[in-house]
Coordinates of C-alpha atoms in Angstrom, one line a residue:
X1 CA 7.6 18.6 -29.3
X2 CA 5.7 15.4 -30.2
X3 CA 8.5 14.0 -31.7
X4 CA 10.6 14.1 -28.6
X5 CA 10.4 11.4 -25.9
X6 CA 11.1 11.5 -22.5
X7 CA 13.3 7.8 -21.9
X8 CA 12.1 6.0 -19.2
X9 CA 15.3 6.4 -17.1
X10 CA 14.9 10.3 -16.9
X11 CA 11.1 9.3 -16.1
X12 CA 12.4 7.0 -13.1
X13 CA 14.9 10.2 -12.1
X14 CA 12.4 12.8 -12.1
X15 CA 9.2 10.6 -10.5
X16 CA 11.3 9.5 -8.0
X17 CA 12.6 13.3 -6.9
X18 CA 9.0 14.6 -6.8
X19 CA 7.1 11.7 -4.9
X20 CA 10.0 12.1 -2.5
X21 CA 9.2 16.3 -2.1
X22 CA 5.7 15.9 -2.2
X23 CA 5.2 13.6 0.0
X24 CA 8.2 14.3 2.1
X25 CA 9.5 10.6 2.7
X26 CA 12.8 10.1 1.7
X27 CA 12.7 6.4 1.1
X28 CA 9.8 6.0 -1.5
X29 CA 10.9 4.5 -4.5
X30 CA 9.1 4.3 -7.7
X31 CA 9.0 2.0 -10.8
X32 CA 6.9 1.9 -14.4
X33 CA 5.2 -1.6 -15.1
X34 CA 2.1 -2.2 -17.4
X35 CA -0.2 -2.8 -15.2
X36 CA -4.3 -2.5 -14.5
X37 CA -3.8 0.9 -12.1
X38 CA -1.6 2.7 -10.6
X39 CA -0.5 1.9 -7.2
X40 CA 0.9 3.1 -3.9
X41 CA 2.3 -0.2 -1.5
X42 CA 2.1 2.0 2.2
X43 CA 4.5 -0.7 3.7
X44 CA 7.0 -1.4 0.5
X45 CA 7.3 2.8 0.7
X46 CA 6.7 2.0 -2.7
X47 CA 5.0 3.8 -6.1
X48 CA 3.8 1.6 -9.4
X49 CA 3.4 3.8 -12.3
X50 CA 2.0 3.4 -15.7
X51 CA 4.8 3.6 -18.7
X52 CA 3.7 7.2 -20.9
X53 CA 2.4 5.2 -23.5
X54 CA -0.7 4.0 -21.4
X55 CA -1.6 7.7 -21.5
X56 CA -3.8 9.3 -24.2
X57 CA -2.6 12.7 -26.0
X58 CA 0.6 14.2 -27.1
X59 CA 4.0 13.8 -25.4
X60 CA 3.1 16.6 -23.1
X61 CA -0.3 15.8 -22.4
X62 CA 0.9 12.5 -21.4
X63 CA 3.4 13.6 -19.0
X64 CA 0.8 16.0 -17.4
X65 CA -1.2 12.8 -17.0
X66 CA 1.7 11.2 -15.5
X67 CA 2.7 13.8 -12.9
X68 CA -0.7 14.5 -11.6
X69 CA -1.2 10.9 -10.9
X70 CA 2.0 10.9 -9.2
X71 CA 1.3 13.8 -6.8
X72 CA -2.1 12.0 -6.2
X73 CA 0.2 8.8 -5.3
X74 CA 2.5 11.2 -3.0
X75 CA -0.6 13.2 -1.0
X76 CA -2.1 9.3 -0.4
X77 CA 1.6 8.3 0.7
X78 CA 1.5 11.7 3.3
X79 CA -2.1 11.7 4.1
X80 CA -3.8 8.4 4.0
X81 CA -3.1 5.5 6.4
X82 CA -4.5 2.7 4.4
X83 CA -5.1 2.5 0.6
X84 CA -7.7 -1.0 -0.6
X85 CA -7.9 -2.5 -3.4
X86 CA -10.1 -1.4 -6.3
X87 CA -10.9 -4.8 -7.3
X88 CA -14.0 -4.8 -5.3
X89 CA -17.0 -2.1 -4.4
X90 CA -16.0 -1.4 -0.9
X91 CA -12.3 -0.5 -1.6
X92 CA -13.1 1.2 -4.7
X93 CA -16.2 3.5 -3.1
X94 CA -13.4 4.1 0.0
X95 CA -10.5 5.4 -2.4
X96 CA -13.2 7.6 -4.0
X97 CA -14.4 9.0 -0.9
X98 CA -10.0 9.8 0.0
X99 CA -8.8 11.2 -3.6
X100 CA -11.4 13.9 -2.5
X101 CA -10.4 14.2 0.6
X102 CA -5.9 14.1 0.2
X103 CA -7.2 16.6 -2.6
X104 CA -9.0 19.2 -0.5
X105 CA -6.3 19.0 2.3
X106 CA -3.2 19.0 -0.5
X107 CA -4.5 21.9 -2.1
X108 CA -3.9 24.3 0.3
X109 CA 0.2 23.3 0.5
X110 CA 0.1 22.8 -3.6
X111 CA -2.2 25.1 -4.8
X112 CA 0.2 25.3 -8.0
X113 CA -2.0 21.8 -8.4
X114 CA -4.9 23.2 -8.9
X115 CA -4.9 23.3 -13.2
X116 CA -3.4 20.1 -13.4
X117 CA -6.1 18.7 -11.1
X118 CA -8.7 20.1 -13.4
X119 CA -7.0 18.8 -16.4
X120 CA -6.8 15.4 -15.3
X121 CA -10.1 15.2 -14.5
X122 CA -10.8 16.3 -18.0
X123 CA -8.5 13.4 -19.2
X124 CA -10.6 11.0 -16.9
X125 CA -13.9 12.0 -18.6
X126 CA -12.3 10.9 -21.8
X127 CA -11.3 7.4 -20.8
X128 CA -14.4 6.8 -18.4
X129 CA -16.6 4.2 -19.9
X130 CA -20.6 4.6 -21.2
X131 CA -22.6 3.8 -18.2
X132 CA -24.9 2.0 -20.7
X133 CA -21.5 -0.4 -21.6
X134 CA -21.5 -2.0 -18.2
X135 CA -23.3 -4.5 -16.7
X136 CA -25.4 -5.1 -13.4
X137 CA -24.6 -2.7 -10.3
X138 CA -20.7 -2.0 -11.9
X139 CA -22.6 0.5 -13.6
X140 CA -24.7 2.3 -10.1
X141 CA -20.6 2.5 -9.0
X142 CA -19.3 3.4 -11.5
X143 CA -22.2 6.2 -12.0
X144 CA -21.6 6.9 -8.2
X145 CA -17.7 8.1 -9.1
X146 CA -18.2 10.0 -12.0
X147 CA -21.1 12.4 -10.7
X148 CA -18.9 12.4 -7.4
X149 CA -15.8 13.4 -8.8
X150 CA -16.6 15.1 -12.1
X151 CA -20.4 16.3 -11.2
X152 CA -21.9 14.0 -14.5
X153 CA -22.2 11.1 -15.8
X154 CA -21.2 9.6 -18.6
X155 CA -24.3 7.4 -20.3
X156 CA -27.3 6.3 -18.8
X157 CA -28.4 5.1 -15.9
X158 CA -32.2 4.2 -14.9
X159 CA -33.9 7.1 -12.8
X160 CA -34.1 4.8 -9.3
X161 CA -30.2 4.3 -10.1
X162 CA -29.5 8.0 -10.7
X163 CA -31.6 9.2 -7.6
X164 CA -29.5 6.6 -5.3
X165 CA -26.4 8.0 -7.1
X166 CA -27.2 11.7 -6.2
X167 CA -27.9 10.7 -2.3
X168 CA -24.7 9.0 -1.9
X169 CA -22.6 11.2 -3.2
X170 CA -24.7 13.9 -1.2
X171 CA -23.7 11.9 1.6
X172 CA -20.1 11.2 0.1
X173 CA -19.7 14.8 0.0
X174 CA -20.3 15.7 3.6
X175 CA -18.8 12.9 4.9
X176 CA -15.1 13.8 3.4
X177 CA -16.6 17.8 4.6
X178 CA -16.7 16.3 8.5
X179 CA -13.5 14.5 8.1
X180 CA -11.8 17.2 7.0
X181 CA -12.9 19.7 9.9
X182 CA -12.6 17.4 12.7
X183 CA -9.3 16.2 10.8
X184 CA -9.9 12.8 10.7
X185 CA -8.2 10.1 8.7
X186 CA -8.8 6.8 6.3
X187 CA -10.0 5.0 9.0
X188 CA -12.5 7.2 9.4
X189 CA -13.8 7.5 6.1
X190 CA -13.9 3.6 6.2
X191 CA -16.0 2.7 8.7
X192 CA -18.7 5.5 7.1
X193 CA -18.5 3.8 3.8
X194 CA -21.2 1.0 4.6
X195 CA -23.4 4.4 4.9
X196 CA -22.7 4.9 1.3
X197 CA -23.3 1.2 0.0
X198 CA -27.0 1.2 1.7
X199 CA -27.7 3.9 -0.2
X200 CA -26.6 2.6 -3.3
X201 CA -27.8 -0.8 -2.6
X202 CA -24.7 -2.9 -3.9
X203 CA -22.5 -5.6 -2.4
X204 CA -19.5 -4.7 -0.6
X205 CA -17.4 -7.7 -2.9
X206 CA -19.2 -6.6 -5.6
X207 CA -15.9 -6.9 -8.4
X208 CA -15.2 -3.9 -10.0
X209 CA -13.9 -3.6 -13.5
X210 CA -10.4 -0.9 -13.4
X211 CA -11.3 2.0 -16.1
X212 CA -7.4 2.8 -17.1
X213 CA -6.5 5.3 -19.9
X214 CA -6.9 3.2 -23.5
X215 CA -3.4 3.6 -25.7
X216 CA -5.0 5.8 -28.1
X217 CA -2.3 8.4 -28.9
X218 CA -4.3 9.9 -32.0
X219 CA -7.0 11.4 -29.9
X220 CA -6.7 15.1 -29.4
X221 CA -7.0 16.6 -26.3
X222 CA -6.6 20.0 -26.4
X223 CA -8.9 20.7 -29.3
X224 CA -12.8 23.1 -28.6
X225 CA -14.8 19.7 -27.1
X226 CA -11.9 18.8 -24.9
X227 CA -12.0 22.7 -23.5
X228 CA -15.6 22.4 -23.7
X229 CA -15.5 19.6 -20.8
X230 CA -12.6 21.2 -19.1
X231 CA -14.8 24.3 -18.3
X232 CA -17.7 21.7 -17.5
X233 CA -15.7 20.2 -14.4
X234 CA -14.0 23.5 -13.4
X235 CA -17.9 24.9 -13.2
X236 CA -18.7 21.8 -11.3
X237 CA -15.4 22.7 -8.9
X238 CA -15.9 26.4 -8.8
X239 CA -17.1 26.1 -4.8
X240 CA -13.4 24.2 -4.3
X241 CA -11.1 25.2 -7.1
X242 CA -11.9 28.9 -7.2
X243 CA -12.9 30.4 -11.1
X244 CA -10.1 28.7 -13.6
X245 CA -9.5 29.4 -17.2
X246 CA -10.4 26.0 -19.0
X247 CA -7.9 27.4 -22.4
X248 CA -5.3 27.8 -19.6
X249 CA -5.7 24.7 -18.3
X250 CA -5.5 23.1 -21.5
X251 CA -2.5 24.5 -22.2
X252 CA -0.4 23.9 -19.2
X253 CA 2.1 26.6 -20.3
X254 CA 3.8 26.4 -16.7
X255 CA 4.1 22.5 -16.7
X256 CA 5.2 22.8 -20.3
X257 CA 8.5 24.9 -18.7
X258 CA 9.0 22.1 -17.2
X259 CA 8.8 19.3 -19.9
X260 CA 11.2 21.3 -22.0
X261 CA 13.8 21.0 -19.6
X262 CA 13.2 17.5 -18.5
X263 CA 13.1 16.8 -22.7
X264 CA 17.3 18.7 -22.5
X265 CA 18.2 16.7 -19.4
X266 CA 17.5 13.5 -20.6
X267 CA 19.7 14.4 -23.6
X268 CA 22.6 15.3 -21.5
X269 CA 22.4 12.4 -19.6
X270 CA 21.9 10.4 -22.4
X271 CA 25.1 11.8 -24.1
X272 CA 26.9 12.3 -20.6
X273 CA 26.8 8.8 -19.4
X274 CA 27.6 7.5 -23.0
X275 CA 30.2 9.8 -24.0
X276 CA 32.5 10.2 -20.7
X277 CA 33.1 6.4 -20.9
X278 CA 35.8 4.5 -22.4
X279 CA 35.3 2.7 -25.1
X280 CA 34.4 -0.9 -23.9
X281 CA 32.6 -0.1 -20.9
X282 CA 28.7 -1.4 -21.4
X283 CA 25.6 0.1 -20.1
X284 CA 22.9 -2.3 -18.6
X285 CA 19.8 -1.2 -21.1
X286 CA 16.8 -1.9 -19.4
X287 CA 14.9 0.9 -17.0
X288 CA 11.8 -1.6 -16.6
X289 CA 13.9 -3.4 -13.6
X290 CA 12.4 -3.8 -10.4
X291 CA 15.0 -2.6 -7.7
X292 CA 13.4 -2.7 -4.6
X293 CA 14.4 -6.5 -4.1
X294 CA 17.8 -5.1 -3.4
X295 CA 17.4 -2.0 -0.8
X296 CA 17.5 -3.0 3.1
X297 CA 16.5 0.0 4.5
X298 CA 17.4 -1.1 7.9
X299 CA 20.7 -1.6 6.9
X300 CA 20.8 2.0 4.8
X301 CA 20.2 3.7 7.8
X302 CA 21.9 1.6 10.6
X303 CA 25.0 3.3 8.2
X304 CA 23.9 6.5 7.7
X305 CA 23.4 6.7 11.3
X306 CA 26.8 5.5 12.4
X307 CA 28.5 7.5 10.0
X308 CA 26.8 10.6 10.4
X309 CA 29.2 12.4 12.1
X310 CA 31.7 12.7 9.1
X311 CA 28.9 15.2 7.8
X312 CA 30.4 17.3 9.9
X313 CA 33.8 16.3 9.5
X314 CA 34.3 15.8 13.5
X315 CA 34.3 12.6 14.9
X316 CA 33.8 12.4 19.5
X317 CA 36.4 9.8 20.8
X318 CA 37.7 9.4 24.6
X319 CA 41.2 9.8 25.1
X320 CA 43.7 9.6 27.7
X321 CA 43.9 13.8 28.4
X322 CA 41.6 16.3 27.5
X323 CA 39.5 19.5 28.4
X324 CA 36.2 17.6 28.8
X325 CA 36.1 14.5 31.4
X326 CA 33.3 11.9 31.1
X327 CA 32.7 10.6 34.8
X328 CA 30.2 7.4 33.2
X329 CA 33.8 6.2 31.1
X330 CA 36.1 6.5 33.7
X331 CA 33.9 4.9 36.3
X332 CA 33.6 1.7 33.8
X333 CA 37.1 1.9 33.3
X334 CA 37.6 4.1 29.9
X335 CA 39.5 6.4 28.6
X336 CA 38.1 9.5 30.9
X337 CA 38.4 12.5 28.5
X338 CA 36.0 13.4 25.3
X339 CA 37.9 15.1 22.4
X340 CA 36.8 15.9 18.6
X341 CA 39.2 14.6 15.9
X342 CA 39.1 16.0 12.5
X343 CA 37.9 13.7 10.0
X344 CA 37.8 13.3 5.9
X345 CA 37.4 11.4 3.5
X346 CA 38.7 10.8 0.3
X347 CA 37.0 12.4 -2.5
X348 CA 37.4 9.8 -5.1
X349 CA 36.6 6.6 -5.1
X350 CA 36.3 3.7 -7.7
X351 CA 34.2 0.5 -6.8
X352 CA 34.5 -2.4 -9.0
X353 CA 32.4 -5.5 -7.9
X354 CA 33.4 -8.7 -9.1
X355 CA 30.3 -10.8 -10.4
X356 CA 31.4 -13.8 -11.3
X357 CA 30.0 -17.1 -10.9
X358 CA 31.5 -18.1 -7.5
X359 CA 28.8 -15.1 -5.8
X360 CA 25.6 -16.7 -7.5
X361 CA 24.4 -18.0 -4.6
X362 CA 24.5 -14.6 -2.4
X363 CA 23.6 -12.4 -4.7
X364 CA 21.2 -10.9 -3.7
X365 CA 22.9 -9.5 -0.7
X366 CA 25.9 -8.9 -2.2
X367 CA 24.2 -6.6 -3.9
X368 CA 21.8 -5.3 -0.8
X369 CA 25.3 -4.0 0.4
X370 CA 26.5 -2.7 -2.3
X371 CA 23.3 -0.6 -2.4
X372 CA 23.6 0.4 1.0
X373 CA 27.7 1.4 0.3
X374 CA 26.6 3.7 -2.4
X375 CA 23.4 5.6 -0.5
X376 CA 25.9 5.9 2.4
X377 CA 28.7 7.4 -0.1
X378 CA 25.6 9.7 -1.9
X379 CA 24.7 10.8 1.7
X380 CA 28.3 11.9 2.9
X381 CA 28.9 13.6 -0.9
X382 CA 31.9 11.4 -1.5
X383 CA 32.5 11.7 -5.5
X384 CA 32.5 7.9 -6.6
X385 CA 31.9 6.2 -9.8
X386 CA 30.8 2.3 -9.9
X387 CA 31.4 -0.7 -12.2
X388 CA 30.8 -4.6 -12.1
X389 CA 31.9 -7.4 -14.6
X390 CA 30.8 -10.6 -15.3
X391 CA 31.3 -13.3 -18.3
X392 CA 28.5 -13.1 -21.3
X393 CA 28.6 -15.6 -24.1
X394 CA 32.6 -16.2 -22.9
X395 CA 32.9 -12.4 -23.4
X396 CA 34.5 -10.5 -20.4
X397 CA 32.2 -7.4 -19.7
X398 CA 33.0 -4.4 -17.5
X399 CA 29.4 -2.7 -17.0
X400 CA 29.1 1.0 -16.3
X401 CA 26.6 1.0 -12.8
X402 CA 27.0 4.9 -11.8
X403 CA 29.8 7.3 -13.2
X404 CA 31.5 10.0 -11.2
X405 CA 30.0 12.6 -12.2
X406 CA 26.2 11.6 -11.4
X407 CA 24.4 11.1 -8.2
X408 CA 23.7 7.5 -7.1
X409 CA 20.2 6.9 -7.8
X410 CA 17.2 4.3 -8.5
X411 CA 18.7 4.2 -12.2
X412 CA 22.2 3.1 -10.9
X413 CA 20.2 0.6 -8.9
X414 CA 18.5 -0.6 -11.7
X415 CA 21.5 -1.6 -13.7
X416 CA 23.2 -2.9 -10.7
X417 CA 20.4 -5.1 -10.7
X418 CA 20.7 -6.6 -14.1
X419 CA 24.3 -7.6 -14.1
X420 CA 23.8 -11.6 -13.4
X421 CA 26.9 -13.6 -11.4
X422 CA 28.3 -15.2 -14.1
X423 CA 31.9 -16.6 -15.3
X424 CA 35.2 -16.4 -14.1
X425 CA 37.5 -13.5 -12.4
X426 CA 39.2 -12.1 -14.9
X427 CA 41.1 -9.3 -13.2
X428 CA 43.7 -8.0 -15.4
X429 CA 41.6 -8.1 -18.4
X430 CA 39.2 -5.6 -16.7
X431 CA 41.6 -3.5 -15.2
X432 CA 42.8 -3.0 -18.6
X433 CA 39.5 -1.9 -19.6
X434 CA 39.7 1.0 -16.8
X435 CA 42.9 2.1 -17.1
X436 CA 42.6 5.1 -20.0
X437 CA 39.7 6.2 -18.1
X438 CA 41.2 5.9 -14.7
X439 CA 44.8 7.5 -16.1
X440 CA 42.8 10.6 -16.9
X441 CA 40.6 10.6 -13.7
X442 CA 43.2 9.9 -11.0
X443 CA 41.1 8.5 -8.5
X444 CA 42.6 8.4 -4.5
X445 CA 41.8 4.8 -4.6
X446 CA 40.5 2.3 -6.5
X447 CA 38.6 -0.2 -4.6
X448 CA 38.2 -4.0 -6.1
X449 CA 35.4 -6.1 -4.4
X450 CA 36.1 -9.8 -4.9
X451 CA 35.9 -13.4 -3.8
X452 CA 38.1 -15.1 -5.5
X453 CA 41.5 -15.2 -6.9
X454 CA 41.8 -14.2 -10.5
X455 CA 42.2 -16.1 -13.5
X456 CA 46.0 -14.6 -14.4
X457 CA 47.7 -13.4 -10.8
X458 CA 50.9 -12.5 -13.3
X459 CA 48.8 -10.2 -15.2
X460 CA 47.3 -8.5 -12.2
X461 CA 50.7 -8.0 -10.7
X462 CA 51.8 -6.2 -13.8
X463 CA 48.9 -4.1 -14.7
X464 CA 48.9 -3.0 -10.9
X465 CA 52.3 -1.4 -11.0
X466 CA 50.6 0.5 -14.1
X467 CA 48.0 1.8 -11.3
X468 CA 50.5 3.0 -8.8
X469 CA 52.6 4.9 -10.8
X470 CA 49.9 7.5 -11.5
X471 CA 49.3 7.8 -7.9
X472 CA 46.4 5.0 -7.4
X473 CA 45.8 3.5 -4.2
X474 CA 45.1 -0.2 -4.7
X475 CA 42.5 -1.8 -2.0
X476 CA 40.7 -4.9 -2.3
X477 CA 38.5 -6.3 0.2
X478 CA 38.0 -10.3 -0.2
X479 CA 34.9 -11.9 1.2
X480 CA 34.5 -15.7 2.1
X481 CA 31.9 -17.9 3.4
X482 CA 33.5 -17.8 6.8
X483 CA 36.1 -15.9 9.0
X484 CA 38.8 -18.5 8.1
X485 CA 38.0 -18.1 4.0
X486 CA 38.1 -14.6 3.8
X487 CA 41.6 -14.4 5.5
X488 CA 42.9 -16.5 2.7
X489 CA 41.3 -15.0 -0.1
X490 CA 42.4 -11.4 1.6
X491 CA 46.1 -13.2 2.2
X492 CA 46.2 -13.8 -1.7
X493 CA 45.1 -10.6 -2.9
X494 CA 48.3 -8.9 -0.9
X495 CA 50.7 -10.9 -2.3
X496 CA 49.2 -9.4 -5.6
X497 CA 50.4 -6.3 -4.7
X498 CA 47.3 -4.3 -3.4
X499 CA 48.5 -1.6 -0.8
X500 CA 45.7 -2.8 1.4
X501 CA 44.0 -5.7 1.8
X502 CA 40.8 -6.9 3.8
X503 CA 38.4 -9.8 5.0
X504 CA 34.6 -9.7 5.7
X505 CA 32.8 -13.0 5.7
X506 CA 29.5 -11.4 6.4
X507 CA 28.3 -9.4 3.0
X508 CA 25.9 -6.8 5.3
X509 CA 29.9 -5.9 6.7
X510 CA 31.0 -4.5 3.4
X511 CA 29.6 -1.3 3.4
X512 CA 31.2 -0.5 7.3
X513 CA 34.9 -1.9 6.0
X514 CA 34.9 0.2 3.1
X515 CA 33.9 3.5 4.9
X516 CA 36.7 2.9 7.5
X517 CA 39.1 2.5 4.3
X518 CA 38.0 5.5 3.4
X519 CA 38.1 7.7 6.2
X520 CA 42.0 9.5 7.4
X521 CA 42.9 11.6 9.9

């Protein structure tokens, strides 16, 4: 299995599904930089991961490492209400003091954790440094987490230095025991932390060095001294963990299930979202993309929310004459009668967005609202597939964003994010592009977002009729920098030949005009 790799896409899909189930918030998102730690940003609903290659071990080892730091990330996420920096003594001492305690309560909703817990702290002990290799009171800190954590230390520290370490993690100990009973939280543990640093005899600011794993893929982890230290901290955790077989443990056979599938998947999608296309059709590349600039959350669910009745595929409207009278309407002068009108939607939908030069300036939230389109569309399980086209070195591209026949997700946001406003409109040429796949698919309607007229109308016009006659429905929506714009820009896409046309001059409107499109009674 070593010589298999997990891509960082499938990484993305995978991290992002779990942190969302463990820690039962539907709007984290998570990305992979190479970075000093790991991080969870409480008010970005965010999750910074290392890449697998910051990890130590085999392929599998590494994505052990990876998914137990994630779950650690998640429980923090559900259970903690403030996360410091490590950077300095006092935020460092403080996370200690709540990886023990999200632990203890996690365990007993995820006691499936319980090996991989084990294991990761035998991964830590690897990559923890020598006492004796750090300097001044970094190394009574340091000394305090290991011995707290993984019940040693690692080096040497002075006798006075040891003895302080042993009372403060005493202390350490029952302090996360009393905040756990009495079911307190972070703020909690923090204001009992100065407790601790007495004890040790440090400076709060005191800067702290970040131990991370060292890219050392040659070391073997599963060999008789890594097993020898995995039954060290399981007899160290025997009062928490229970008694754990430290060859099991090494060898992760249920996590491994796992891994082999996730190994498959990315091979499918790999192939899948390669192979289904047209020739032509490009794939933004890069998975180490940032998305999060692009999601407005408010906006996400000021949709969902308006929309949510066509989960149900019933829609309350007053009418004239009906069986249930609202007495608040009539009395303001409204229809007086309630009634439920069947509602649908079509099943399948193309988008293609138009990134040309002219949206450089908004683009940003051009693409906010596209994001916010395709969550709604994911939410209300209408099939849709996505593309976008801009000018590259005077090439015309038509990039792939999200094909039909997988879910939107933070990959499809990622390569909507790469593809830069750039050149001219260049309709026909794209639309020519799409057609063999399109021909085959038979979309209900193929929806062009644009704002601008393109570069051969004649062309358009022609390649349109090609459209229609395999039953296409042809709707653009034309956006301008004002009311008075996007009426002429919508004006001259009908006389193209579009079945429908629309205006929004406000980008945060997209999303709201293209759900009405789709919706019929």
């Amino acid at each position: 299995m070593q010589s298999l790799h997990l891509r960082n896409d499938t990484l993305l899909e995978i991290a992002t599904f779990l942190v969302r189930r463990w820690s039962g918030k539907e709007s984290i998102t998570v990305s992979i930089s190479d970075q000093k730690e790991v991080q969870t940003k409480l008010r970005e609903n965010k999750v910074v991961m290392f890449p697998l290659e910051k990890y130590q071990g085999s392929d599998f080892q590494k994505y052990r490492q990876f998914r137990t730091a994630l779950w650690y990330e998640a429980m923090r996420i559900r259970y903690s209400n403030k996360i410091l920096s490590n950077d300095h003594a006092f935020g460092f001492i403080l996370n200690t003091l709540e990886t023990r305690r999200i632990e203890t309560i996690a365990r007993t909703v995820w006691q499936g954790m319980d090996s991989e817990i084990i294991f990761r702290y035998g991964v830590s002990w690897l990559y923890r440094p020598l006492l004796n290799t750090l300097y001044g009171n970094t190394r009574i800190v340091e000394g305090f987490s290991q011995y707290f954590l993984l019940g040693d230390i690692k080096g040497e520290l002075s006798p006075s230095a040891f003895e302080k370490v042993q009372k403060a993690s005493k202390l350490a100990l029952e302090i996360v025991k009393e905040s756990i009973e009495k079911k307190y939280e972070t703020d909690w543990l923090e204001k009992k932390i100065p407790e601790i640093i007495k004890i040790l005899e440090i400076d709060p600011l005191l800067t702290i060095p970040i131990s991370i794993p060292k890219i050392s893929s040659g070391m073997a982890l599963s060999d008789q001294e890594f097993v020898k230290t995995l039954n060290k901290i399981s007899k160290y955790r025997e009062s928490d963990f229970g008694e754990l077989d430290p060859n099991k443990i090494s060898e992760g056979k249920e996590v491994f299930e796992e891994f082999k599938v996730l190994l498959e998947e990315a091979k499918r999608i790999g192939n899948k979202g390669l192979n289904n296309e047209v020739v032509g059709i490009s794939i933004p590349a890069a998975t180490n993309i940032d998305e999060t600039k692009i999601i407005d959350m408010d906006l996400i669910n000021h949709l969902k929310a308006k929309f949510k009745e066509w989960k149900s595929g019933w829609k309350e409207e007053h009418v004239f004459s009906g069986d249930e009278f609202d007495e608040e309407a009539h009395m303001e002068g409204h229809k007086p009668f309630l009634s439920d009108r069947k509602i649908a939607i079509k099943t399948k939908i193309v988008i293609l967005l138009d990134h040309s030069s002219s949206i450089a300036s908004q683009e940003i939230q051009y693409k906010k609202a596209t994001f916010a389109l395709c969550e709604v569309l994911e939410y209300l399980k209408v099939k849709f597939s996505v593309y976008a086209f801009n000018t590259e070195q005077k090439q015309v591209i038509c990039w792939l964003v999200k094909p039909e026949n997988l879910k939107w997700n933070n990959i499809s946001a990622k390569r909507l994010v790469q593809i830069k406003a750039n050149g001219s409109t260049p309709l026909a040429e794209v639309y020519n592009m799409l057609l063999p796949s399109l021909r085959s698919k038979k979309p209900d309607i193929f929806l062009t977002l644009t704002d601008g007229e393109p570069s051969d109308p004649d062309a358009v016009r022609a390649i349109m009729r090609d459209f229609k006659s395999i039953g296409v429905k042809m709707v653009a929506i034309g956006f301008g920098p004002d009311t008075g714009d996007a009426i002429v820009i919508a004006n001259n896409l009908r006389r193209l030949g579009y079945e429908r046309t629309l205006a929004v001059s406000r980008l945060s409107d997209i999303p709201k005009r293209v759900l009405n499109v789709l919706g019929t009674s």
